[in-house]
PDB file of C-alpha atoms in Angstrom:
ATOM      1  CA  PRO A   1       0.000   0.000   0.000  1.00  0.00           C
ATOM      2  CA  ASP A   2       1.170   3.469  -0.924  1.00  0.00           C
ATOM      3  CA  PRO A   3       1.070   6.019   1.904  1.00  0.00           C
ATOM      4  CA  ILE A   4       0.155   8.871  -0.449  1.00  0.00           C
ATOM      5  CA  HIS A   5      -1.851   7.612  -3.444  1.00  0.00           C
ATOM      6  CA  GLU A   6      -4.312   4.772  -3.818  1.00  0.00           C
ATOM      7  CA  THR A   7      -3.193   3.741  -7.308  1.00  0.00           C
ATOM      8  CA  ILE A   8      -0.179   4.039  -9.576  1.00  0.00           C
ATOM      9  CA  GLU A   9      -2.380   6.070 -11.939  1.00  0.00           C
ATOM     10  CA  ASP A  10      -2.955   8.605  -9.143  1.00  0.00           C
ATOM     11  CA  THR A  11       0.798   8.772  -8.617  1.00  0.00           C
ATOM     12  CA  HIS A  12       1.427   9.361 -12.336  1.00  0.00           C
ATOM     13  CA  ASN A  13      -1.308  12.010 -12.528  1.00  0.00           C
ATOM     14  CA  THR A  14       0.096  13.892  -9.550  1.00  0.00           C
ATOM     15  CA  TYR A  15       3.606  13.725 -11.018  1.00  0.00           C
ATOM     16  CA  ASP A  16       2.359  14.973 -14.387  1.00  0.00           C
ATOM     17  CA  GLU A  17       0.493  17.832 -12.700  1.00  0.00           C
ATOM     18  CA  ALA A  18       3.669  18.846 -10.853  1.00  0.00           C
ATOM     19  CA  VAL A  19       5.671  18.831 -14.097  1.00  0.00           C
ATOM     20  CA  GLU A  20       2.995  20.926 -15.802  1.00  0.00           C
ATOM     21  CA  TYR A  21       2.989  23.392 -12.919  1.00  0.00           C
ATOM     22  CA  LEU A  22       6.766  23.847 -13.205  1.00  0.00           C
ATOM     23  CA  LEU A  23       6.753  24.179 -16.983  1.00  0.00           C
ATOM     24  CA  LYS A  24       3.917  26.705 -16.832  1.00  0.00           C
ATOM     25  CA  LYS A  25       5.872  28.714 -14.247  1.00  0.00           C
ATOM     26  CA  ASP A  26       8.914  28.543 -16.503  1.00  0.00           C
ATOM     27  CA  ALA A  27       6.884  29.982 -19.392  1.00  0.00           C
ATOM     28  CA  GLU A  28       5.516  32.744 -17.143  1.00  0.00           C
ATOM     29  CA  ASN A  29       9.016  33.622 -15.910  1.00  0.00           C
ATOM     30  CA  ASN A  30      10.850  33.696 -19.248  1.00  0.00           C
ATOM     31  CA  GLY A  31      12.785  30.479 -18.841  1.00  0.00           C
ATOM     32  CA  LYS A  32      14.153  30.850 -15.345  1.00  0.00           C
ATOM     33  CA  ILE A  33      13.300  27.294 -14.301  1.00  0.00           C
ATOM     34  CA  GLU A  34      14.856  24.024 -15.443  1.00  0.00           C
ATOM     35  CA  VAL A  35      12.906  20.802 -15.018  1.00  0.00           C
ATOM     36  CA  MET A  36      14.255  17.271 -14.898  1.00  0.00           C
ATOM     37  CA  VAL A  37      11.628  14.629 -15.528  1.00  0.00           C
ATOM     38  CA  ALA A  38      12.963  11.626 -13.637  1.00  0.00           C
ATOM     39  CA  SER A  39      10.503   9.012 -14.798  1.00  0.00           C
ATOM     40  CA  HIS A  40      10.376   5.610 -16.457  1.00  0.00           C
ATOM     41  CA  ASN A  41       6.794   6.294 -17.508  1.00  0.00           C
ATOM     42  CA  GLN A  42       6.686   6.879 -21.259  1.00  0.00           C
ATOM     43  CA  GLN A  43       3.342   8.686 -21.045  1.00  0.00           C
ATOM     44  CA  SER A  44       4.722  11.164 -18.479  1.00  0.00           C
ATOM     45  CA  ILE A  45       7.717  11.820 -20.715  1.00  0.00           C
ATOM     46  CA  GLU A  46       5.523  12.370 -23.761  1.00  0.00           C
ATOM     47  CA  LYS A  47       3.224  14.696 -21.786  1.00  0.00           C
ATOM     48  CA  ALA A  48       6.191  16.768 -20.630  1.00  0.00           C
ATOM     49  CA  ILE A  49       7.370  17.184 -24.224  1.00  0.00           C
ATOM     50  CA  GLN A  50       3.847  18.117 -25.344  1.00  0.00           C
ATOM     51  CA  LEU A  51       3.689  20.719 -22.569  1.00  0.00           C
ATOM     52  CA  THR A  52       6.799  22.452 -23.914  1.00  0.00           C
ATOM     53  CA  HIS A  53       4.856  22.954 -27.151  1.00  0.00           C
ATOM     54  CA  LYS A  54       1.692  24.013 -25.327  1.00  0.00           C
ATOM     55  CA  TYR A  55       3.568  26.705 -23.369  1.00  0.00           C
ATOM     56  CA  ASN A  56       5.889  27.652 -26.258  1.00  0.00           C
ATOM     57  CA  ILE A  57       8.962  26.673 -24.294  1.00  0.00           C
ATOM     58  CA  ASP A  58      12.132  26.615 -26.320  1.00  0.00           C
ATOM     59  CA  GLY A  59      15.639  25.850 -25.221  1.00  0.00           C
ATOM     60  CA  PRO A  60      17.209  23.604 -22.626  1.00  0.00           C
ATOM     61  CA  VAL A  61      14.473  23.839 -19.985  1.00  0.00           C
ATOM     62  CA  LEU A  62      13.592  20.168 -19.935  1.00  0.00           C
ATOM     63  CA  SER A  63      15.815  17.172 -19.290  1.00  0.00           C
ATOM     64  CA  PHE A  64      15.099  13.549 -18.488  1.00  0.00           C
ATOM     65  CA  ALA A  65      16.599  10.866 -16.261  1.00  0.00           C
ATOM     66  CA  GLN A  66      16.099   7.169 -15.723  1.00  0.00           C
ATOM     67  CA  LEU A  67      17.740   4.610 -13.506  1.00  0.00           C
ATOM     68  CA  LEU A  68      20.612   2.845 -15.266  1.00  0.00           C
ATOM     69  CA  GLY A  69      19.298  -0.391 -16.746  1.00  0.00           C
ATOM     70  CA  MET A  70      15.672   0.689 -16.831  1.00  0.00           C
ATOM     71  CA  SER A  71      13.872   2.198 -19.815  1.00  0.00           C
ATOM     72  CA  ASP A  72      17.083   2.433 -21.801  1.00  0.00           C
ATOM     73  CA  ASN A  73      15.017   2.569 -24.981  1.00  0.00           C
ATOM     74  CA  LEU A  74      13.387   5.793 -23.720  1.00  0.00           C
ATOM     75  CA  THR A  75      16.701   7.338 -22.730  1.00  0.00           C
ATOM     76  CA  ASN A  76      18.265   6.471 -26.085  1.00  0.00           C
ATOM     77  CA  THR A  77      15.286   7.815 -28.028  1.00  0.00           C
ATOM     78  CA  LEU A  78      15.312  11.066 -26.054  1.00  0.00           C
ATOM     79  CA  GLY A  79      19.035  11.545 -26.602  1.00  0.00           C
ATOM     80  CA  THR A  80      18.765  10.722 -30.302  1.00  0.00           C
ATOM     81  CA  ASN A  81      16.072  13.379 -30.628  1.00  0.00           C
ATOM     82  CA  GLY A  82      18.191  16.087 -29.030  1.00  0.00           C
ATOM     83  CA  TYR A  83      16.852  16.051 -25.486  1.00  0.00           C
ATOM     84  CA  ARG A  84      19.149  16.039 -22.501  1.00  0.00           C
ATOM     85  CA  ALA A  85      18.825  12.490 -21.207  1.00  0.00           C
ATOM     86  CA  TYR A  86      20.695  11.090 -18.234  1.00  0.00           C
ATOM     87  CA  LYS A  87      21.133   7.769 -16.518  1.00  0.00           C
ATOM     88  CA  TYR A  88      21.669   7.673 -12.801  1.00  0.00           C
ATOM     89  CA  THR A  89      23.185   5.051 -10.577  1.00  0.00           C
ATOM     90  CA  PRO A  90      22.343   4.875  -6.891  1.00  0.00           C
ATOM     91  CA  TYR A  91      25.435   5.063  -4.778  1.00  0.00           C
ATOM     92  CA  GLY A  92      25.822   4.225  -1.130  1.00  0.00           C
ATOM     93  CA  GLU A  93      26.050   1.439   1.337  1.00  0.00           C
ATOM     94  CA  VAL A  94      24.207  -1.742   0.451  1.00  0.00           C
ATOM     95  CA  HIS A  95      21.709  -1.398   3.317  1.00  0.00           C
ATOM     96  CA  GLU A  96      20.767   2.040   1.922  1.00  0.00           C
ATOM     97  CA  VAL A  97      20.772   1.226  -1.793  1.00  0.00           C
ATOM     98  CA  ILE A  98      18.922  -2.109  -1.839  1.00  0.00           C
ATOM     99  CA  PRO A  99      15.661  -0.773  -0.327  1.00  0.00           C
ATOM    100  CA  TYR A 100      15.726   2.078  -2.853  1.00  0.00           C
ATOM    101  CA  LEU A 101      16.232  -0.306  -5.771  1.00  0.00           C
ATOM    102  CA  LEU A 102      13.494  -2.622  -4.495  1.00  0.00           C
ATOM    103  CA  ARG A 103      11.053   0.313  -4.334  1.00  0.00           C
ATOM    104  CA  ARG A 104      11.948   1.332  -7.900  1.00  0.00           C
ATOM    105  CA  ALA A 105      11.484  -2.272  -9.078  1.00  0.00           C
ATOM    106  CA  GLN A 106       8.073  -2.476  -7.381  1.00  0.00           C
ATOM    107  CA  GLU A 107       6.985   0.876  -8.789  1.00  0.00           C
ATOM    108  CA  ASN A 108       8.068  -0.103 -12.269  1.00  0.00           C
ATOM    109  CA  SER A 109       6.821  -3.685 -12.286  1.00  0.00           C
ATOM    110  CA  GLY A 110       3.989  -2.514 -14.546  1.00  0.00           C
ATOM    111  CA  MET A 111       6.623  -1.628 -17.124  1.00  0.00           C
ATOM    112  CA  LEU A 112       6.815  -5.312 -18.041  1.00  0.00           C
ATOM    113  CA  LYS A 113       3.074  -5.339 -18.682  1.00  0.00           C
ATOM    114  CA  ASN A 114       2.899  -1.942 -20.404  1.00  0.00           C
ATOM    115  CA  GLY A 115       5.708  -1.661 -22.866  1.00  0.00           C
ATOM    116  CA  GLY A 116       8.427  -3.651 -21.172  1.00  0.00           C
ATOM    117  CA  SER A 117       7.961  -6.319 -23.779  1.00  0.00           C
ATOM    118  CA  SER A 118       8.743  -3.758 -26.484  1.00  0.00           C
ATOM    119  CA  GLU A 119      11.962  -2.883 -24.684  1.00  0.00           C
ATOM    120  CA  LEU A 120      12.804  -6.586 -24.535  1.00  0.00           C
ATOM    121  CA  VAL A 121      12.192  -6.883 -28.281  1.00  0.00           C
ATOM    122  CA  LEU A 122      14.559  -3.945 -28.902  1.00  0.00           C
ATOM    123  CA  LEU A 123      17.215  -5.471 -26.668  1.00  0.00           C
ATOM    124  CA  LEU A 124      16.964  -8.840 -28.394  1.00  0.00           C
ATOM    125  CA  ARG A 125      17.146  -7.206 -31.827  1.00  0.00           C
ATOM    126  CA  GLU A 126      20.291  -5.321 -30.841  1.00  0.00           C
ATOM    127  CA  LEU A 127      21.849  -8.437 -29.353  1.00  0.00           C
ATOM    128  CA  LYS A 128      21.174 -10.392 -32.555  1.00  0.00           C
ATOM    129  CA  ARG A 129      22.619  -7.535 -34.624  1.00  0.00           C
ATOM    130  CA  ARG A 130      25.795  -7.526 -32.565  1.00  0.00           C
ATOM    131  CA  LEU A 131      26.174 -11.292 -32.714  1.00  0.00           C
ATOM    132  CA  LYS A 132      25.658 -11.584 -36.482  1.00  0.00           C
ATOM    133  CA  PRO A 133      28.631 -13.308 -38.089  1.00  0.00           C
ATOM    134  CA  SER A 134      29.138 -10.341 -40.413  1.00  0.00           C
ATOM    135  CA  SER A 135      29.496  -7.967 -37.462  1.00  0.00           C
ATOM    136  CA  LEU A 136      31.982 -10.282 -35.757  1.00  0.00           C
ATOM    137  CA  GLN A 137      34.276 -10.618 -38.750  1.00  0.00           C
ATOM    138  CA  ARG A 138      37.276  -8.420 -38.959  1.00  0.00           C
ATOM    139  CA  ARG A 139      37.018  -5.913 -41.747  1.00  0.00           C
ATOM    140  CA  SER A 140      39.967  -5.752 -44.052  1.00  0.00           C
ATOM    141  CA  ALA A 141      41.473  -2.366 -44.796  1.00  0.00           C
TER     142      ALA A 141
END
């Protein structure tokens, strides 16, 4: 049970509302705010990008971050499309880091149901590409 929201959808909605609030304030204050969307939720990421268009925000106001090893397809796509995209790695003593990672895994368990399979397909495709005999052969000069 979540101490704040009843459902994961409520959590996402609240997060999205907070991002919109910040981006709206940025637009009202001529770009004085920078926002990092630290989310593995593709819909939240897409909404944040749409909001930059809605509020006519241009420039490096928005950046994104995901936990290393999670939603790499989102991070790569964002970076390829010119967005600032970061990966973060928790650092600390094991008794501090493990509970954090377990919470992230629980929160993102729906990722496997909603799109995680597409990330798996992308990973398998890349693995096959890298293991193709033609890619393993040495190219002659």
